[in-house]
XYZ file of C-alpha atoms in Angstrom:
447
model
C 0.180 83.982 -16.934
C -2.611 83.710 -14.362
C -4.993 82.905 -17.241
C -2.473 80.460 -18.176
C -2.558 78.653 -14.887
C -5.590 78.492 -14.380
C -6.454 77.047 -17.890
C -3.346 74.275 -16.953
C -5.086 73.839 -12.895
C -8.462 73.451 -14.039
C -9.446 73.023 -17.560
C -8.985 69.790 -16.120
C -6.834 67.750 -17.518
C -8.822 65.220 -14.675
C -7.344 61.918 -12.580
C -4.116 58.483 -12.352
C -0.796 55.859 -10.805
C 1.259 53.852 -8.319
C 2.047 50.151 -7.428
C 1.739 48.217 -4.047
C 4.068 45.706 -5.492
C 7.251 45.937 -8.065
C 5.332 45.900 -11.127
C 6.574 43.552 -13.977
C 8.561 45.638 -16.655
C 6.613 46.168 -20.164
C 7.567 43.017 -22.524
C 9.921 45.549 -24.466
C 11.443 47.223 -21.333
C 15.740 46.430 -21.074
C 16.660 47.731 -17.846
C 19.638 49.850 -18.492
C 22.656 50.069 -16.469
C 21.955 51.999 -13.345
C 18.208 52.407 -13.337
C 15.826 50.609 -11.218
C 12.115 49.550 -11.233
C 10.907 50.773 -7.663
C 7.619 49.898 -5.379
C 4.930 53.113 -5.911
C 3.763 52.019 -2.770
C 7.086 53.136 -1.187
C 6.643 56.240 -3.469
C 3.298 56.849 -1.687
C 4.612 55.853 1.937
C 7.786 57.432 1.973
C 8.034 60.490 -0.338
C 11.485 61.077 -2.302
C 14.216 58.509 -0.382
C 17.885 57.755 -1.396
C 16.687 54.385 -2.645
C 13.564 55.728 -4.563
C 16.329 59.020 -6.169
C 18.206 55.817 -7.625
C 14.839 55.145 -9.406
C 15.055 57.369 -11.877
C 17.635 58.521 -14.211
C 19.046 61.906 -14.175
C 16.145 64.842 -14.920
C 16.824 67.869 -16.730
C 15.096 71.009 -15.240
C 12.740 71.532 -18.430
C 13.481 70.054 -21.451
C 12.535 66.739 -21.948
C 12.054 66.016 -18.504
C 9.209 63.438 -19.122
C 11.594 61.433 -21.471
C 14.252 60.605 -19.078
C 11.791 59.226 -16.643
C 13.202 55.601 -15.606
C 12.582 52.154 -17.006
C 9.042 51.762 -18.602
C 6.905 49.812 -16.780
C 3.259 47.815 -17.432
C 0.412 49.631 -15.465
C -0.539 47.699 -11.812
C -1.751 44.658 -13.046
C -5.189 43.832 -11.865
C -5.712 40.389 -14.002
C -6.266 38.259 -11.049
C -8.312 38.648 -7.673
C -5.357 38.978 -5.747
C -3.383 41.784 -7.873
C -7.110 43.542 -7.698
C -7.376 43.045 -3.686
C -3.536 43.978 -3.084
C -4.107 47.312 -5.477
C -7.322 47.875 -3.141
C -5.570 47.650 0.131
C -2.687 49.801 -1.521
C -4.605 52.905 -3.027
C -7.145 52.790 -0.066
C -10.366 51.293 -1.589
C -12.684 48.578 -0.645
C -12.969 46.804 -3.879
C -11.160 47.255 -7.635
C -13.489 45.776 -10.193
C -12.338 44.023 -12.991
C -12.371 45.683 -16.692
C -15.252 45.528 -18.306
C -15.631 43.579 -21.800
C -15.471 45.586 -24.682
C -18.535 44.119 -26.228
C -20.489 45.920 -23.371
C -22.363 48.979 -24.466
C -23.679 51.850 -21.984
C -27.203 50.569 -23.186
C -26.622 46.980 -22.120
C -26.578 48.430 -18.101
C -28.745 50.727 -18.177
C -31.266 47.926 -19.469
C -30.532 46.157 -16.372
C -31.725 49.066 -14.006
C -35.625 49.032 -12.874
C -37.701 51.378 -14.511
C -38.507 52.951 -10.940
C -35.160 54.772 -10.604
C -35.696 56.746 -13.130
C -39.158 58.084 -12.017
C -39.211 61.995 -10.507
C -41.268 61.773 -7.138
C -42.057 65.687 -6.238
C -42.774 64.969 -2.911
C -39.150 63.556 -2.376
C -37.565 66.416 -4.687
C -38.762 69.049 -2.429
C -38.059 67.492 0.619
C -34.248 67.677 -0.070
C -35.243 71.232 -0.351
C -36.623 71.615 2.978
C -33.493 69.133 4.359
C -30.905 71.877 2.630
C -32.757 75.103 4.048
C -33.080 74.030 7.312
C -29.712 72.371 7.685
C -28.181 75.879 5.733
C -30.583 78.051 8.441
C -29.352 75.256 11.188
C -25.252 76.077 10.068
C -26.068 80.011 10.314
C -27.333 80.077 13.347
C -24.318 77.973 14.896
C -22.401 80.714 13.263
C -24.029 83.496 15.291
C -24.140 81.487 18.692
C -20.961 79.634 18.682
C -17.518 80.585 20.919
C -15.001 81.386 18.662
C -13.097 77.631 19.094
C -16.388 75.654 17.858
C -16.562 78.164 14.831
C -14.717 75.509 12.321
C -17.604 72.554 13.544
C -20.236 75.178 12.533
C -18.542 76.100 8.875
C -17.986 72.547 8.332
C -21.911 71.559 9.227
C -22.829 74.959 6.755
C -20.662 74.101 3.951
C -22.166 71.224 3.995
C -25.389 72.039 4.073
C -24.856 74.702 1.250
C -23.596 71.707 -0.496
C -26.890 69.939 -0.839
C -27.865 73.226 -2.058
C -25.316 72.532 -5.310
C -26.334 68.994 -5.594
C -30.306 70.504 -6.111
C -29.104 72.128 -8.503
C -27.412 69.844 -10.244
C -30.119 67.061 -10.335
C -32.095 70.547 -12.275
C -29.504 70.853 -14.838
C -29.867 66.905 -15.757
C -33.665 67.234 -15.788
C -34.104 64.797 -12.737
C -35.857 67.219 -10.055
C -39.444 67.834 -11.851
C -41.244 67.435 -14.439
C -41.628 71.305 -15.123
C -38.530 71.947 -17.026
C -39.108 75.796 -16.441
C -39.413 75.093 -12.586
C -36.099 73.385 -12.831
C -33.866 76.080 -14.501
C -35.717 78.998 -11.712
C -34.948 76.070 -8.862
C -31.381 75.384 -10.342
C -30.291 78.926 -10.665
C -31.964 79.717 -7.013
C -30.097 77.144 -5.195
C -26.673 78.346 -7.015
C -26.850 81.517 -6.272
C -25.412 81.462 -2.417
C -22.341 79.460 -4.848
C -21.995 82.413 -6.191
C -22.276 79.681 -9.187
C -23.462 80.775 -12.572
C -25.647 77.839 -13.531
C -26.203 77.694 -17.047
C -22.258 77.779 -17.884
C -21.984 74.939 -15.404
C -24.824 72.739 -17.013
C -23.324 73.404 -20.107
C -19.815 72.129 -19.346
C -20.753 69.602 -16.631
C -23.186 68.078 -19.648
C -19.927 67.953 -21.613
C -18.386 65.984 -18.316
C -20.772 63.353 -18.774
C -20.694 63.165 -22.373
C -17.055 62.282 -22.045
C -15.920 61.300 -18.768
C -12.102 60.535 -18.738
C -11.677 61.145 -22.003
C -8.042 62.741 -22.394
C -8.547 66.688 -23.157
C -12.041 66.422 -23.488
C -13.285 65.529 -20.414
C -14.383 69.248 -18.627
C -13.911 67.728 -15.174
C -10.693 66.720 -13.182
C -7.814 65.512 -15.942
C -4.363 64.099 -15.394
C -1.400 67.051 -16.280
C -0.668 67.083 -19.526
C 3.268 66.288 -20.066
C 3.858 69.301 -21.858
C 2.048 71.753 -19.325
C 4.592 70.291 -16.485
C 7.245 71.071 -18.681
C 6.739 74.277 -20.093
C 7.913 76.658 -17.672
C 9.551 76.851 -13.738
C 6.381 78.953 -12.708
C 4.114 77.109 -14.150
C 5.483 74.023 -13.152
C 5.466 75.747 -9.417
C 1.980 76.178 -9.353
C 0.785 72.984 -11.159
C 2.701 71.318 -8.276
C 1.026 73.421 -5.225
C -2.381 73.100 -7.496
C -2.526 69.707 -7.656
C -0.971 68.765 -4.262
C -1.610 70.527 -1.132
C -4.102 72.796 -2.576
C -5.920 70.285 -4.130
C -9.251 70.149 -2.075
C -9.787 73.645 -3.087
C -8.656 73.900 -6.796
C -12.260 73.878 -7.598
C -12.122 77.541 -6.757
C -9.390 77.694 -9.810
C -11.942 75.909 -11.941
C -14.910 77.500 -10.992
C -13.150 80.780 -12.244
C -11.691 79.599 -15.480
C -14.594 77.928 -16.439
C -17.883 79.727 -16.075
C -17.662 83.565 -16.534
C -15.936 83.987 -20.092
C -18.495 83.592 -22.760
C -15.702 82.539 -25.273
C -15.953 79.344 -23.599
C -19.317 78.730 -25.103
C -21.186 78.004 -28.524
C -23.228 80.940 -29.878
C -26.532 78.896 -29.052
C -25.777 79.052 -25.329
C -24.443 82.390 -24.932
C -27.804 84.424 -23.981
C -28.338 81.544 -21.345
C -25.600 82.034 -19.645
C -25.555 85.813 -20.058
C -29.006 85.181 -17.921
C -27.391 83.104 -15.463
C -24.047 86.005 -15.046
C -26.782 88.341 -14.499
C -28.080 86.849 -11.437
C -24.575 85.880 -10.164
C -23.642 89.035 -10.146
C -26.436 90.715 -8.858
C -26.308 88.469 -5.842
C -23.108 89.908 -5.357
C -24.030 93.513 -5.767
C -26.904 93.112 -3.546
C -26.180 89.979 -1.343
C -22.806 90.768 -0.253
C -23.398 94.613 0.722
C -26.307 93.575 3.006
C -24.355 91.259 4.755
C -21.310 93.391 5.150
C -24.267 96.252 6.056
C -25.515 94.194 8.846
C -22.560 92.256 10.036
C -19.715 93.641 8.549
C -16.718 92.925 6.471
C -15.754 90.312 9.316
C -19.493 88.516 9.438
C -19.482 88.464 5.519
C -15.989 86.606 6.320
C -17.566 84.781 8.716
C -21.217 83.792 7.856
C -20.480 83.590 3.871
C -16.683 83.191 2.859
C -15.580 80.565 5.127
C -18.563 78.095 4.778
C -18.677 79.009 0.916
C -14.780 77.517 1.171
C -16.303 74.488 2.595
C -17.922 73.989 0.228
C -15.590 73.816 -2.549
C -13.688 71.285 -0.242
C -16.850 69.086 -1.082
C -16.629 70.600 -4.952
C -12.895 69.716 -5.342
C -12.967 66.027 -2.752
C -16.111 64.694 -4.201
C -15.047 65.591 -7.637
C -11.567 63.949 -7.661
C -12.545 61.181 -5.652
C -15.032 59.973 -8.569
C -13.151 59.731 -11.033
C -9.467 59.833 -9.914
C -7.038 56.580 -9.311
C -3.710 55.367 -10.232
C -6.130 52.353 -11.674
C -8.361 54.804 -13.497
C -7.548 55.497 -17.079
C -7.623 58.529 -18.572
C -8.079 57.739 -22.727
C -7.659 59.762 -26.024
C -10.920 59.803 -28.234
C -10.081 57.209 -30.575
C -10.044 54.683 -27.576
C -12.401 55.661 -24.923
C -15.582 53.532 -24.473
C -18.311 54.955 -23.008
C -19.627 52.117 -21.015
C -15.956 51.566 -19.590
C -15.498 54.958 -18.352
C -18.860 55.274 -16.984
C -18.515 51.997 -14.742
C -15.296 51.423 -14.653
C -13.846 54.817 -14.114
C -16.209 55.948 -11.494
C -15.976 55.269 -8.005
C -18.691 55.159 -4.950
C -17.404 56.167 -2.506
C -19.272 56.308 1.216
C -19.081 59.573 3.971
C -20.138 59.018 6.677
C -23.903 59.456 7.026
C -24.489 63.300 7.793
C -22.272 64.072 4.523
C -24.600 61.851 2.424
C -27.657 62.998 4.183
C -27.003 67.053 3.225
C -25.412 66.049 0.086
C -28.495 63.943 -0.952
C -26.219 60.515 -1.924
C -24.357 62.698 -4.517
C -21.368 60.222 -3.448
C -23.593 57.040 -4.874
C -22.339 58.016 -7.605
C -21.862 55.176 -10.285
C -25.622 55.025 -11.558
C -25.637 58.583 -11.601
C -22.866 58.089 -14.478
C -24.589 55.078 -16.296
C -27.465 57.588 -16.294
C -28.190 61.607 -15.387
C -31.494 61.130 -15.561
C -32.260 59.184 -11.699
C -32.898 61.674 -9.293
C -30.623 61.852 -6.401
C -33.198 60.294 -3.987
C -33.055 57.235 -6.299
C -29.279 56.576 -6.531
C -29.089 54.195 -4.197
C -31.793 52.199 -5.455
C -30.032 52.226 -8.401
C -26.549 51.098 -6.828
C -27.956 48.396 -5.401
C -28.978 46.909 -8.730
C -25.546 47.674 -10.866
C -23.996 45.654 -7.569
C -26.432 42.658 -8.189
C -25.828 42.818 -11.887
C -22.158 44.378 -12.537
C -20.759 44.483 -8.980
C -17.424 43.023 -10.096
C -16.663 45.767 -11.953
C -16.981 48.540 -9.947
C -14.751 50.283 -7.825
C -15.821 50.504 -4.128
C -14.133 52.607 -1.519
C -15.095 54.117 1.863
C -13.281 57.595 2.293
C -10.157 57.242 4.033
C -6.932 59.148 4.421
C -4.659 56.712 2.452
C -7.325 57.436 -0.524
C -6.780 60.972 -0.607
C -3.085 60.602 0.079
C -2.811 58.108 -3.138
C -4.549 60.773 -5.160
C -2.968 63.784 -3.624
C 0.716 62.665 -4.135
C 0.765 59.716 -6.888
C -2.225 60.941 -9.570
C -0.546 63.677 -11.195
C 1.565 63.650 -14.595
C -0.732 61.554 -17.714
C 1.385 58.697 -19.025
C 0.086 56.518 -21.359
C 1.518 53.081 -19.937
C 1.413 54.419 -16.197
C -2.315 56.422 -16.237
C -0.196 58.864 -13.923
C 3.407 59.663 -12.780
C 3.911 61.338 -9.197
C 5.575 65.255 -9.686
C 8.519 64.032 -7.653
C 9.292 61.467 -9.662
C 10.204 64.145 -12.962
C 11.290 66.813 -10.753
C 12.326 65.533 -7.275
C 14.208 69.007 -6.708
C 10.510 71.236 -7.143
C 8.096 68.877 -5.305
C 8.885 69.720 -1.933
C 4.788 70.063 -1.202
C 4.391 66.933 -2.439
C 7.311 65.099 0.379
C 5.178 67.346 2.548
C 1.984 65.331 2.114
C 3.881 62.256 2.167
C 5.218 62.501 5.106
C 2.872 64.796 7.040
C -0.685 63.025 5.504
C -1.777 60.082 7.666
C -2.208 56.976 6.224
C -4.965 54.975 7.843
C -7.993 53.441 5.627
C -9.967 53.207 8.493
């Protein structure tokens, strides 16, 4: 069963849906008697209310709880520049850019971007290196010199920091940090290691991410629930719920275990790769973890390794959903997903304020890094700036905010096909209790 959850938490099924306005019902909809359309937007605000109860019809506890949903309804229309600025101001983002023409092809952008941002520079590649070592070394010794009540300032500052470390990594696995390809997998699996992050089984699957961003099952990042996985059993259903709602900025953990440490989970070509890359993982953590504890003890390997390691999959799990996750944001099967779509359209940038993006190393500009891999982190906003000049109506802007992570935490759950998402509480208003906990207990400012 744990196996089962975390495959249903994390194998993600990835991002989706609410309204700031009463939505106009499908062309087919009736309206039968005693079921209501209702505003999302007083889904989001309010949580589960007598009015919003009358909103749906009557919901059996499993079977076929998806089918006696309410009224079907079109997705938030976002035709016109008002619909598109009333959706922004509703979901929390800055700008909701139109949908992109179908005749545009992935190529057609990246043709647009100056040759430039695609260069590696060595000298700015290692100096993210020298910004995440001493901001990590910075972070540890807070750690050691701070009073007990500034403890949480120093393990947010060193997960972080150990962040950047990740996002090194990660411009190694997509080639973009040298030109040395065998420095890059040594640098790579280095700068995972204090993850405790096997990095060849992430490459693999987070090259698998890009190769199908928001594509329904596919996609190995964040995914909408799958209707049948909220329905298949109470404790499942239980822990779906808590996964995807309060325990949402650290579900990463969930992923990170499902994911990367079963060698079932890859092709035959990759599997003495990542048998490398469990090798080193693991003797970081017969070595690594037994010094600490030796020096410190089991309380300073709680202190100076667990807690900012869980501050960093905060980052993991917040940067991760907050790219590619909105009620706006489709979620499509294979037969029709378009790549250039997904990769513009159903990414967002989103901007932290500037010590985040400094130890993160702009991982949040993070629409070019979708149209391509291949820029180097120290070249994404370059990049940004010229998608804005050329395809800045299209993309979707946002400054992080609490009403954006509310929208996501407590409306972008359930996949629908006409709604992108539909909120937990919505099928099973009796089980979502976490979820009218957010509601009501999640502020709900945008600035």
């Amino acid at each position: 069963m744990a196996s089962r959850i975390a495959d249903s938490l994390f194998a993600f099924t990835g991002p989706q849906q609410c309204l700031p306005r009463v939505p106009k019902l499908a062309a087919s909809a009736r309206v039968s008697p005693g079921i209501y359309a209702v505003r999302p937007i007083d889904l989001l605000l309010k949580g589960s209310t007598r009015r919003s109860r009358r909103c749906v019809a009557p919901v059996k506890r499993r079977i076929g709880c998806i089918k006696a949903v309410a009224v079907p309804v079109a997705p938030p229309s976002a035709d016109s520049a008002e619909d598109r600025e009333q959706l922004a101001e509703s979901y929390g983002f800055k700008q909701i850019g139109e949908n992109l023409p179908d005749n545009v092809t992935l190529k057609d952008i990246m043709d647009t971007l100056p040759k430039e941002v695609f260069e590696i520079d060595d000298l700015k590649a290692w100096k993210s290196v020298l910004i995440s070592v001493t901001s990590y070394t910075l972070g540890l010794f807070m750690i050691a010199k701070a009073p007990w009540y500034l403890l949480p300032l120093a393990w947010a500052w060193t997960g972080t920091a150990i962040t950047g470390f990740f996002v090194i990594g990660h411009d190694c696995a997509h080639k973009s940090f040298s030109k040395n390809k065998l420095v890059e997998d040594i640098v790579g699996t280095l700068a995972f290691l204090p993850l405790v992050y096997p990095y060849e089984p992430w490459r693999f699957k987070h090259d698998r991410h890009h190769a199908k961003t928001n594509m329904l099952v596919h996609d190995t990042a964040w995914q909408p629930v799958p209707p049948e996985e909220f329905d298949s059993s109470p404790v499942l259903r239980k822990a779906i719920i808590f996964g995807y709602g309060p325990i949402r900025p650290w579900l990463s953990i969930a992923h990170w275990v499902n994911w990367h440490f079963n060698l079932k989970k890859f092709r035959a070509s990759e599997v003495n790769r990542v048998k490398i890359s469990l090798a080193c993982v693991f003797t970081f953590m017969a070595v690594g973890w037994p010094l600490i504890v030796y020096k410190v003890g089991l309380l300073g390997w709680i202190k100076f390794w667990l807690m900012p390691w869980l501050g960093y999959h905060f980052w993991m799990s917040t940067f991760t959903m907050v790219h590619h996750t909105a009620p706006h944001i489709p979620f499509k099967p294979a037969d029709e997903w378009n790549a250039a779509q997904a990769q513009l359209n159903g990414t967002v940038h989103c901007d932290y304020p500037s010590w985040i993006e400094i130890l993160c190393h702009d991982i949040n500009v993070h629409i070019p890094h979708h149209i391509s891999p291949r820029i180097p982190s120290y070249n994404l906003r370059a990049a940004h700036e010229s998608i804005q000049e050329n395809w800045g109506k299209y993309t979707n802007l946002a400054t992080w905010n609490w009403r954006l992570m509310k929208t996501i935490m407590t409306v972008c759950h359930v996949y629908d096909k006409e709604e992108n998402y539909i909120p937990f509480d919505r099928l099973a208003p009796e089980e979502s209790q976490p979820i009218t906990f957010l509601k009501k207990a999640m502020p709900n400012y945008t600035a």
